[in-house]
PDB file of C-alpha atoms in Angstrom:
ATOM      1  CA  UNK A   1     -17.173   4.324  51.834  1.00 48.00           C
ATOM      2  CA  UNK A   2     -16.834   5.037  48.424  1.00 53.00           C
ATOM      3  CA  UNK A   3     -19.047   3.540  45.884  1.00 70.00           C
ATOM      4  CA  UNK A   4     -17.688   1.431  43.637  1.00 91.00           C
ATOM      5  CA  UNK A   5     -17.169   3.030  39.719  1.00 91.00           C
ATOM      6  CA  UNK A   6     -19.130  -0.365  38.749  1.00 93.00           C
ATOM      7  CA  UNK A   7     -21.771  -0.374  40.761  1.00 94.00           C
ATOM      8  CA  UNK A   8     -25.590   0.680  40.004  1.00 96.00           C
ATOM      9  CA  UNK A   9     -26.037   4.318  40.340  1.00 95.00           C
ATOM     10  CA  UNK A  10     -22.882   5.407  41.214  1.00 95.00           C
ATOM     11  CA  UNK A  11     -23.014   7.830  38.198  1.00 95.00           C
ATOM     12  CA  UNK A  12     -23.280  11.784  39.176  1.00 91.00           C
ATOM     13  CA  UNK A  13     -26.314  11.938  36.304  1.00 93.00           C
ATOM     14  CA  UNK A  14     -29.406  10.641  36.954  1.00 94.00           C
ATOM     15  CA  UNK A  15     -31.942  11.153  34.114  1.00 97.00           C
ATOM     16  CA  UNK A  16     -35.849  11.916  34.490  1.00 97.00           C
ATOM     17  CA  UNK A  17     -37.250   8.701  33.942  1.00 97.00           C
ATOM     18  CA  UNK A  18     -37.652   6.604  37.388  1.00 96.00           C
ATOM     19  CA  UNK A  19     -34.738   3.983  38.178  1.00 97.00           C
ATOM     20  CA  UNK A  20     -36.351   0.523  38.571  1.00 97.00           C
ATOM     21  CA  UNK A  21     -40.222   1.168  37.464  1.00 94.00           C
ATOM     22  CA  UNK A  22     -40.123  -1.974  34.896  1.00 94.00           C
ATOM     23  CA  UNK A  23     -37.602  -3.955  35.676  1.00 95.00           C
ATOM     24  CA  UNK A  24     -35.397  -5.210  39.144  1.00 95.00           C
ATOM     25  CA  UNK A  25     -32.484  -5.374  36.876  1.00 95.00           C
ATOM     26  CA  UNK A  26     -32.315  -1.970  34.366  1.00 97.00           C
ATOM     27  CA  UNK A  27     -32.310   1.520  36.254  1.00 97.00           C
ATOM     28  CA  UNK A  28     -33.732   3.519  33.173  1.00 97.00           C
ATOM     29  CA  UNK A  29     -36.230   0.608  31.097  1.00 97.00           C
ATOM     30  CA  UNK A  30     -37.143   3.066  28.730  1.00 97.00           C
ATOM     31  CA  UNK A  31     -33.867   4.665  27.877  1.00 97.00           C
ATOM     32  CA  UNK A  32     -32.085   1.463  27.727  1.00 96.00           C
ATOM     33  CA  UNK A  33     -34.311   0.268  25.143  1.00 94.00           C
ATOM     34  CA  UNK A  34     -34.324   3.549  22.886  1.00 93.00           C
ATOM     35  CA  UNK A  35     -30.984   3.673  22.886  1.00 89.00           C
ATOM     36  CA  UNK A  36     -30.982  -0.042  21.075  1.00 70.00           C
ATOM     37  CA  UNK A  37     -33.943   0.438  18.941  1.00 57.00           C
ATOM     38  CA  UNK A  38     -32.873   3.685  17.461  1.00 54.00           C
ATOM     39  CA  UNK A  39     -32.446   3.742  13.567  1.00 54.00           C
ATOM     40  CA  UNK A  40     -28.781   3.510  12.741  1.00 52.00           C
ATOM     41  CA  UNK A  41     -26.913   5.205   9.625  1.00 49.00           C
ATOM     42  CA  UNK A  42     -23.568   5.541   8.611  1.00 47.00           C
ATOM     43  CA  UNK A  43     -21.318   6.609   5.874  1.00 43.00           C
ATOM     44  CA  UNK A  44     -20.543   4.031   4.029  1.00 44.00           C
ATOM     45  CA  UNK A  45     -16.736   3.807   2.600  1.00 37.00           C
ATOM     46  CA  UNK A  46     -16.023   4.280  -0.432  1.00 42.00           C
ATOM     47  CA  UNK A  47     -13.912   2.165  -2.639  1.00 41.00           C
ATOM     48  CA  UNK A  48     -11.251   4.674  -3.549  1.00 36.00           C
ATOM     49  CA  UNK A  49      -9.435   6.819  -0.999  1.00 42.00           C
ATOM     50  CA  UNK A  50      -9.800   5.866   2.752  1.00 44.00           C
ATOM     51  CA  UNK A  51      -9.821   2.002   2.964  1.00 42.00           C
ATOM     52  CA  UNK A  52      -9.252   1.585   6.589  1.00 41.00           C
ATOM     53  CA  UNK A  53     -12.489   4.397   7.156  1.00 46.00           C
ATOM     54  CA  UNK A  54     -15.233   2.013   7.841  1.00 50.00           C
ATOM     55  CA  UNK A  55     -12.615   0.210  10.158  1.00 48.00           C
ATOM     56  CA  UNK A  56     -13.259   2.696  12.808  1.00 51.00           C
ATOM     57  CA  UNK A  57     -16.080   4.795  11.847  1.00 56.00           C
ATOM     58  CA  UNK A  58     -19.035   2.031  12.241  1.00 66.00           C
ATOM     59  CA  UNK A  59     -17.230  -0.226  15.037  1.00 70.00           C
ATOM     60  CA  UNK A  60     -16.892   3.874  17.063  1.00 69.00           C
ATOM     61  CA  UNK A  61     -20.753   4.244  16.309  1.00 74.00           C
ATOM     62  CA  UNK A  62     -21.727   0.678  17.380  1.00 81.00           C
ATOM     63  CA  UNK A  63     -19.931   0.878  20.460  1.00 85.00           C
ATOM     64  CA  UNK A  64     -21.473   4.030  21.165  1.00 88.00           C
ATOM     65  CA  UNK A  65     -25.185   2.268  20.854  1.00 88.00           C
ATOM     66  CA  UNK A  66     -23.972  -0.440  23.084  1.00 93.00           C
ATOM     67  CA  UNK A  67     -22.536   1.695  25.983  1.00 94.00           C
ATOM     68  CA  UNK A  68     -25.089   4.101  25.989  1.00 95.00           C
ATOM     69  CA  UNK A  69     -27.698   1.310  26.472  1.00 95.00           C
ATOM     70  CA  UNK A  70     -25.252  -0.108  29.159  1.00 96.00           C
ATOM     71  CA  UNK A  71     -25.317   3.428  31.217  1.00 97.00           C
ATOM     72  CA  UNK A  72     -28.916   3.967  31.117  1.00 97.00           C
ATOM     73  CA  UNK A  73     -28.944   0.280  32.158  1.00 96.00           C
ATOM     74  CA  UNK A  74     -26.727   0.741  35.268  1.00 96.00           C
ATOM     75  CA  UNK A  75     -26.265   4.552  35.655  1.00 97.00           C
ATOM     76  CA  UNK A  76     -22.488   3.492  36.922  1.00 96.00           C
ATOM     77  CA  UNK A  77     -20.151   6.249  36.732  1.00 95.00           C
ATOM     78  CA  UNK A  78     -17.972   3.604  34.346  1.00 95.00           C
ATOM     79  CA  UNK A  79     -21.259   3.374  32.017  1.00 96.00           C
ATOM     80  CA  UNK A  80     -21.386   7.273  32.025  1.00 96.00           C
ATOM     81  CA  UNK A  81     -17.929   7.463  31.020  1.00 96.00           C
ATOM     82  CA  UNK A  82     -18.040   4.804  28.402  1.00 95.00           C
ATOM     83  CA  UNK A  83     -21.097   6.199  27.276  1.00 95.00           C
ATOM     84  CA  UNK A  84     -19.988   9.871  26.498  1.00 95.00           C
ATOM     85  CA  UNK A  85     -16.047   8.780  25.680  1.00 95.00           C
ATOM     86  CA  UNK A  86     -17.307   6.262  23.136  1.00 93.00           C
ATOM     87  CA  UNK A  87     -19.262   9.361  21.169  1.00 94.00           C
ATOM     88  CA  UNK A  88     -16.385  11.350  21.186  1.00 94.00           C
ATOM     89  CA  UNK A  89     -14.381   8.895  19.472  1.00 92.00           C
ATOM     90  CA  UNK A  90     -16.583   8.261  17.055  1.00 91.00           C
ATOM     91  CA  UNK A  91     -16.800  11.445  16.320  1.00 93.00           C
ATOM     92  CA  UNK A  92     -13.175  12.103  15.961  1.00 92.00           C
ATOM     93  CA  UNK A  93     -13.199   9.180  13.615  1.00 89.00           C
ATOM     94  CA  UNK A  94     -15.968  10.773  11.445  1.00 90.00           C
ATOM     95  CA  UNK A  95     -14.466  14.292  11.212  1.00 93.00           C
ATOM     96  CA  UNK A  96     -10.939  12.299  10.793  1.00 92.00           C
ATOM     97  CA  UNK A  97     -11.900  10.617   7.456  1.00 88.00           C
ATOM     98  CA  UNK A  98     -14.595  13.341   6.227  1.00 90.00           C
ATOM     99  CA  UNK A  99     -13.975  16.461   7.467  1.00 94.00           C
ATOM    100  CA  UNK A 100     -13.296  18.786   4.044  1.00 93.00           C
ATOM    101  CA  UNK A 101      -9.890  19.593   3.413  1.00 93.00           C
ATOM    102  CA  UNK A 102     -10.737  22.798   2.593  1.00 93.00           C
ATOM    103  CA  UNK A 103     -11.658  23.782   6.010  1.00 94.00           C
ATOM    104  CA  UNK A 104      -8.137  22.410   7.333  1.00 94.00           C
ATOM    105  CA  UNK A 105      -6.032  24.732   9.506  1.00 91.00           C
ATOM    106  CA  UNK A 106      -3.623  26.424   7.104  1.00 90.00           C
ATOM    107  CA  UNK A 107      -1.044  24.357   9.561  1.00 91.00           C
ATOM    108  CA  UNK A 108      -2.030  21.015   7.819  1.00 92.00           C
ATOM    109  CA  UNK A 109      -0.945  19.988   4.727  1.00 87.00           C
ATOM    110  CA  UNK A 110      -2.298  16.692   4.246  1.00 92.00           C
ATOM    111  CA  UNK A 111      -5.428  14.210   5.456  1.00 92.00           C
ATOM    112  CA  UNK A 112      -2.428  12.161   7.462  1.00 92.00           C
ATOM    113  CA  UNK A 113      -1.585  15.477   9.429  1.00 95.00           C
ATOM    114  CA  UNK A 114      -5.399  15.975  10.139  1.00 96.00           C
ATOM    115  CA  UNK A 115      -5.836  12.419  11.118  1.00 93.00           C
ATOM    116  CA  UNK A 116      -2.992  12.716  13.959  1.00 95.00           C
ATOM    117  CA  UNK A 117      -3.839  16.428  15.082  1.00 95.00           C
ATOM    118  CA  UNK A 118      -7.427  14.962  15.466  1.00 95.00           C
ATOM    119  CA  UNK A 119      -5.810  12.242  17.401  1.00 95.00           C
ATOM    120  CA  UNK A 120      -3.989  14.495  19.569  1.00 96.00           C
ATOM    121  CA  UNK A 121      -7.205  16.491  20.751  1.00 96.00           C
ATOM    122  CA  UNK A 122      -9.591  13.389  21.053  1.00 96.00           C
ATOM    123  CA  UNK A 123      -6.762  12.386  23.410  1.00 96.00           C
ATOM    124  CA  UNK A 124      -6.606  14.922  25.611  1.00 96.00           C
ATOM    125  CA  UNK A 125     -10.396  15.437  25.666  1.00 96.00           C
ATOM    126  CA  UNK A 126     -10.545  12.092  26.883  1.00 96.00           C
ATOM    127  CA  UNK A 127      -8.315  13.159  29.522  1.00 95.00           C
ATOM    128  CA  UNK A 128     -10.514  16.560  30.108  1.00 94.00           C
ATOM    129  CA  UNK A 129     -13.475  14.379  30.586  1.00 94.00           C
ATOM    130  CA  UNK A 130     -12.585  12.272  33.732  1.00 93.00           C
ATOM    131  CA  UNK A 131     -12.479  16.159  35.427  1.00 91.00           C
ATOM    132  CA  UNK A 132     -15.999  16.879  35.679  1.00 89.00           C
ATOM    133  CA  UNK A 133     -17.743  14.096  33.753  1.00 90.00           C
ATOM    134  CA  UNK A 134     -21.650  15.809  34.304  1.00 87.00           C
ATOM    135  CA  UNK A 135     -20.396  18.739  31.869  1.00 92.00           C
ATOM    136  CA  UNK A 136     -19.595  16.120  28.763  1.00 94.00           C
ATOM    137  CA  UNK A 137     -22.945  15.304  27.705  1.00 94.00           C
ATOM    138  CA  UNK A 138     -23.352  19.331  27.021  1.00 94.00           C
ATOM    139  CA  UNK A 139     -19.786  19.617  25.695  1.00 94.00           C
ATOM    140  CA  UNK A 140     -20.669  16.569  23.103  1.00 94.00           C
ATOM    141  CA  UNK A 141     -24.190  18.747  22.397  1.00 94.00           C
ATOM    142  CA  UNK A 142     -21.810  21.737  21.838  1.00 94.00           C
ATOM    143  CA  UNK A 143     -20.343  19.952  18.576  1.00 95.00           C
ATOM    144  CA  UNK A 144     -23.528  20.016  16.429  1.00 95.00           C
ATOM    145  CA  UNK A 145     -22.849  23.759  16.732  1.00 96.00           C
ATOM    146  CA  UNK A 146     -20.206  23.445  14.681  1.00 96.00           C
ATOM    147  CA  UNK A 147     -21.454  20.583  11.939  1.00 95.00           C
ATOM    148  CA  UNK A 148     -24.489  22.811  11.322  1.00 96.00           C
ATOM    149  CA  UNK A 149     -21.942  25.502  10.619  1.00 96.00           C
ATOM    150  CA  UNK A 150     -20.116  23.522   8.302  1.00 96.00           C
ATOM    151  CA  UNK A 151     -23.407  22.180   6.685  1.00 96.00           C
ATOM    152  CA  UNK A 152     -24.740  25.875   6.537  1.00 96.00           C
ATOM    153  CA  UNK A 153     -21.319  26.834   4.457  1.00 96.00           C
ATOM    154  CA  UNK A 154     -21.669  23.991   2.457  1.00 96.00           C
ATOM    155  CA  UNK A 155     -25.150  24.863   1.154  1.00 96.00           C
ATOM    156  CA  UNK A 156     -24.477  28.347   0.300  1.00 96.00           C
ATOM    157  CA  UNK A 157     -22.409  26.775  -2.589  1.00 94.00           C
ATOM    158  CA  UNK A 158     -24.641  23.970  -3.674  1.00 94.00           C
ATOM    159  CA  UNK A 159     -27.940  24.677  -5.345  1.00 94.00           C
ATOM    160  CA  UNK A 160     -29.238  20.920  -5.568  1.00 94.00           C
ATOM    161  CA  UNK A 161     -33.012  21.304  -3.894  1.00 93.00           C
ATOM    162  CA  UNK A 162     -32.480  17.701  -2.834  1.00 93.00           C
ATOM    163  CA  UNK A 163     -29.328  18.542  -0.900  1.00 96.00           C
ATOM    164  CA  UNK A 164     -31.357  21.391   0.980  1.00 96.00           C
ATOM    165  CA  UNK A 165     -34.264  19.346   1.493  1.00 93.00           C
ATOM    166  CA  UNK A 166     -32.194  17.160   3.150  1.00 95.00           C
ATOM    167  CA  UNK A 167     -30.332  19.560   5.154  1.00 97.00           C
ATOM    168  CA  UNK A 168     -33.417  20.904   6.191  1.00 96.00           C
ATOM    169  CA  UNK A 169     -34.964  18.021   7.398  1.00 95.00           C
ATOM    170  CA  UNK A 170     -31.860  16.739   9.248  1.00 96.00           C
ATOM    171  CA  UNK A 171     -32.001  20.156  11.359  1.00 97.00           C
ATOM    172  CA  UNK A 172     -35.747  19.439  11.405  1.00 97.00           C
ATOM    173  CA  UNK A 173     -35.092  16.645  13.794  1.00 96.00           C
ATOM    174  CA  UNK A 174     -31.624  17.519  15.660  1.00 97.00           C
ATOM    175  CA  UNK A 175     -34.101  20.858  16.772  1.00 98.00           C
ATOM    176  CA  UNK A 176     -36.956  18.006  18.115  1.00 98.00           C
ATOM    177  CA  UNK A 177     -34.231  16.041  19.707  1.00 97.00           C
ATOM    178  CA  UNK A 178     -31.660  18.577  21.311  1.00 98.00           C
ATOM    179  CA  UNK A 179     -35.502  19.950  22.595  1.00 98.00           C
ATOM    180  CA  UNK A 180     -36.007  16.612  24.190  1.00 98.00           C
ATOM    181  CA  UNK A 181     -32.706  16.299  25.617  1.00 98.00           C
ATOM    182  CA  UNK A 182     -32.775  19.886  27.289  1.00 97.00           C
ATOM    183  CA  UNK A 183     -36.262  19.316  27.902  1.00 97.00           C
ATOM    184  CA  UNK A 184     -36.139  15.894  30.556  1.00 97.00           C
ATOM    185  CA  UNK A 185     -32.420  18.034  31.948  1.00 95.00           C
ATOM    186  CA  UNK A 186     -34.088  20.903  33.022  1.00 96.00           C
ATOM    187  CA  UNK A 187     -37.793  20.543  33.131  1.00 97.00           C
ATOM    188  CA  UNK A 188     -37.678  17.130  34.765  1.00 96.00           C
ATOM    189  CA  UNK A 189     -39.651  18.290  37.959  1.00 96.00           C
ATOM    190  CA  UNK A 190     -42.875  19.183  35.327  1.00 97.00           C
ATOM    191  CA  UNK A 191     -42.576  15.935  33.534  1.00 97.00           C
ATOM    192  CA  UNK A 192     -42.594  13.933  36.874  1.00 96.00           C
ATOM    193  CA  UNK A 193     -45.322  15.951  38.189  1.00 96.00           C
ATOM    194  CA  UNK A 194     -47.536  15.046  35.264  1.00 96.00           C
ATOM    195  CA  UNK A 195     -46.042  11.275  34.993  1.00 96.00           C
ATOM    196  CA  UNK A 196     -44.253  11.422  31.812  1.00 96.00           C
ATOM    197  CA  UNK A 197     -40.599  11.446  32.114  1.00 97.00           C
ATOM    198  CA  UNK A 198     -39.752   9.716  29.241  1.00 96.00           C
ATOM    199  CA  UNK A 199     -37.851  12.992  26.875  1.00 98.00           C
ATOM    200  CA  UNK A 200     -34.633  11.447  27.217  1.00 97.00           C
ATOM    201  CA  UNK A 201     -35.956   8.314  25.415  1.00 96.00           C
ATOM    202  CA  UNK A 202     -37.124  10.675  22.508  1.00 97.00           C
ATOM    203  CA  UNK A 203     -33.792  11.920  22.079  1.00 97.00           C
ATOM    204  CA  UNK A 204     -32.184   8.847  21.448  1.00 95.00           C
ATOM    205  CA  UNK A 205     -34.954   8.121  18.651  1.00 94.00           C
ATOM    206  CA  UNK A 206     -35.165  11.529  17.389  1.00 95.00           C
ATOM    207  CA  UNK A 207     -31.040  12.261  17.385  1.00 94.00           C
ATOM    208  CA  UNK A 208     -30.629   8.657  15.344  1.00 92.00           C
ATOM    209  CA  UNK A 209     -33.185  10.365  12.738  1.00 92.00           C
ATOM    210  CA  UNK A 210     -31.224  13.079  12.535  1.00 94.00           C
ATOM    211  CA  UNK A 211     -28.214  11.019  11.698  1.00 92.00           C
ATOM    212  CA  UNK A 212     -29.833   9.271   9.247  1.00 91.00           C
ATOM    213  CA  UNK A 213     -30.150  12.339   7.230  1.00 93.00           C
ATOM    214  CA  UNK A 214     -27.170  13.746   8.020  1.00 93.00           C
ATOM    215  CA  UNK A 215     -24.771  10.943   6.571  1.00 90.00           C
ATOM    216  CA  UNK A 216     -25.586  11.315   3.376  1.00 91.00           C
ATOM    217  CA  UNK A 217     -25.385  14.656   3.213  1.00 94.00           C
ATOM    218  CA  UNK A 218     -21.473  13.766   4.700  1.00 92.00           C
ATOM    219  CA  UNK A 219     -20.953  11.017   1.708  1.00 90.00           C
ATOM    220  CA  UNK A 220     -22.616  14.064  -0.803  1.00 93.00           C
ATOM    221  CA  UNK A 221     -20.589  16.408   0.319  1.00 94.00           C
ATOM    222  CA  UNK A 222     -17.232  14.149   0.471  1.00 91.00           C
ATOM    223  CA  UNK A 223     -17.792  12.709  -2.814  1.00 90.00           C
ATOM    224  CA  UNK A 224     -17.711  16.656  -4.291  1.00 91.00           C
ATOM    225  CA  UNK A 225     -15.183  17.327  -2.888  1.00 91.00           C
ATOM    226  CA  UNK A 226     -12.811  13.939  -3.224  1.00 88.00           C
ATOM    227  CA  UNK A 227     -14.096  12.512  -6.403  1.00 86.00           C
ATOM    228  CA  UNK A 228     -14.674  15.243  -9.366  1.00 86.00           C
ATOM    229  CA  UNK A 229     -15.020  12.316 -12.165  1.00 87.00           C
ATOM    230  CA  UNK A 230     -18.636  11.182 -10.318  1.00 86.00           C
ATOM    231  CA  UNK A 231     -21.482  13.770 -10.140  1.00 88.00           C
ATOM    232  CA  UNK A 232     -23.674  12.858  -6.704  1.00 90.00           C
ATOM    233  CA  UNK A 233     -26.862  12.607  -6.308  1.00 90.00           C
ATOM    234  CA  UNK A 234     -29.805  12.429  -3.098  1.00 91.00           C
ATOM    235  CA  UNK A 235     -32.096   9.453  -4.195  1.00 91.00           C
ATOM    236  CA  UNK A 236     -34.860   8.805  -1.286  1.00 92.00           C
ATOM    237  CA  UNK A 237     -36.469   5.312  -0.477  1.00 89.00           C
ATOM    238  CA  UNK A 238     -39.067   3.939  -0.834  1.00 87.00           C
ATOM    239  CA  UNK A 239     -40.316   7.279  -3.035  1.00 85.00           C
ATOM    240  CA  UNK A 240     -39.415  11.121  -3.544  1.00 82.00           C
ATOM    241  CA  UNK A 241     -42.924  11.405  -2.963  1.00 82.00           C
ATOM    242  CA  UNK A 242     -43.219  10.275   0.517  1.00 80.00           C
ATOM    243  CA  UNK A 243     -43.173  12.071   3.630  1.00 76.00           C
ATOM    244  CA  UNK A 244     -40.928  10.136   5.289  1.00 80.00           C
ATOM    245  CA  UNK A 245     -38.440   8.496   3.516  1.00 86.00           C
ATOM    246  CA  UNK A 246     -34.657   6.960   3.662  1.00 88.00           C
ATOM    247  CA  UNK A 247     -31.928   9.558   1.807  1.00 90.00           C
ATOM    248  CA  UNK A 248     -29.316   8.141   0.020  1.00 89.00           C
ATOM    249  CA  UNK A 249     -26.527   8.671  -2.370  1.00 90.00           C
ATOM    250  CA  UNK A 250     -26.183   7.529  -6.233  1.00 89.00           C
ATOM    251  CA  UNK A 251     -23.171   8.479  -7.976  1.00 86.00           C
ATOM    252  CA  UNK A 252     -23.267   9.384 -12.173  1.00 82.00           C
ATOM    253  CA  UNK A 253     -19.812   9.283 -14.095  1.00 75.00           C
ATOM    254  CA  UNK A 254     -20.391  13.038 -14.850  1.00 61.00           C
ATOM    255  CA  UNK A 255     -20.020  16.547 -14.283  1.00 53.00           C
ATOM    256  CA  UNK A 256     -20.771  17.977 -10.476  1.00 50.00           C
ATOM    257  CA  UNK A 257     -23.953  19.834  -9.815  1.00 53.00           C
ATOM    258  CA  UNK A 258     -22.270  21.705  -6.445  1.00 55.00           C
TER     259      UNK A 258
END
């Protein structure tokens, strides 16, 4: 009989690390609790423009944390689903509110014709996805393809050495954690072998530090481009001079730097 789309490992993917080696009741202990200890950062909203943003854009990304820690929990083939659905609608809500006009199809007009053509193709990806669910997760992977694209386009017109920094640093990390991810897919016979199958667990970590310096650079970047009265600017906490430190964004009632 056919397993049920509920039950424990009824999911096609199985990652690296061993199903039930800490715990009688989590498949993957060690994913599962990545996945909720990760370092979360958003885009804020700002108070002009896109009121209903934050509406979608942090609820999408919290799901996201909570379903991925429920696959890795279960490995069920609804976890999987909810798991890698949830990211793509979260994503489609970030590119919905902050994707640059100026890189609209010629087609749309207007933010409100972007939102619903985004709409449109999240939709029918959704759709796509229930066809062969273990090509998602590299379909979702493909995306950053196209981000670093739009962040590499983006610099090119920006001279602000804090902006680059950034930028550099955020790649810095996606390169460590799209490594990790690749690494526990492919390689997972070698890790096993030595007793250390634990790469998918860095990519949760190491793809949330990514994110934390790559939403800034989004508010930066939207704030040039949708409100010319405030200059922006890359502040870090707790210090510039640290090696590790939290970016964020100030805004000055002036002229733009970018």
């Amino acid at each position: 009989t056919m397993p049920s789309i509920f039950s424990y490992l009824s999911s096609e993917i199985d990652w690296c690390e061993g199903n039930f080696k800490r715990s009688a009741v989590i498949a993957e202990y060690y994913n599962t609790v990545s996945t909720g200890r990760a370092p979360r950062s958003r885009p804020r909203a700002r108070d002009t423009g896109q009121p209903w943003s934050n509406l979608l854009t942090q609820p999408a990304s919290f799901l996201a944390g909570i379903f991925s820690s429920y696959f890795h929990m279960t490995l069920s083939y609804v976890g999987q689903l909810l798991d890698e659905l949830s990211i793509l609608w979260a994503l489609a809500a970030a590119y919905s509110f902050w994707y640059p006009k100026v890189y609209f199809p010629r087609c749309i007009k207007s933010r409100k014709h972007f939102f619903w053509l985004s709409g449109v193709i999240t939709v029918v990806s959704t759709f796509l996805s229930f066809m062969k669910p273990a090509l998602n997760a590299y379909v979702l992977n493909c995306i950053a393809f196209h981000l670093l694209y739009l962040t590499r386009k983006e610099l090119k017109k920006c001279n602000d050495k804090r902006v680059h920094r950034t930028a550099k640093i955020m790649i810095m990390w996606w390169v460590l954690a799209i490594t990790s991810w690749i690494s526990d897919r492919w390689l997972c016979g070698l890790w096993q072998m030595i007793n250390f199958p634990y790469f998918h667990s860095f990519w949760h970590v190491l793809i949330a530090m990514s994110l934390l310096y790559c939403c800034p650079l989004v508010i930066y970047f939207d704030v040039t481009y949708e409100m010319p009265s405030f200059k922006p600017k890359l502040e870090y906490w707790p210090s510039d001079s640290w090696p590790v430190a939290v970016p964020y964004v100030e805004l000055e009632q002036s002229h733009k730097q970018c």
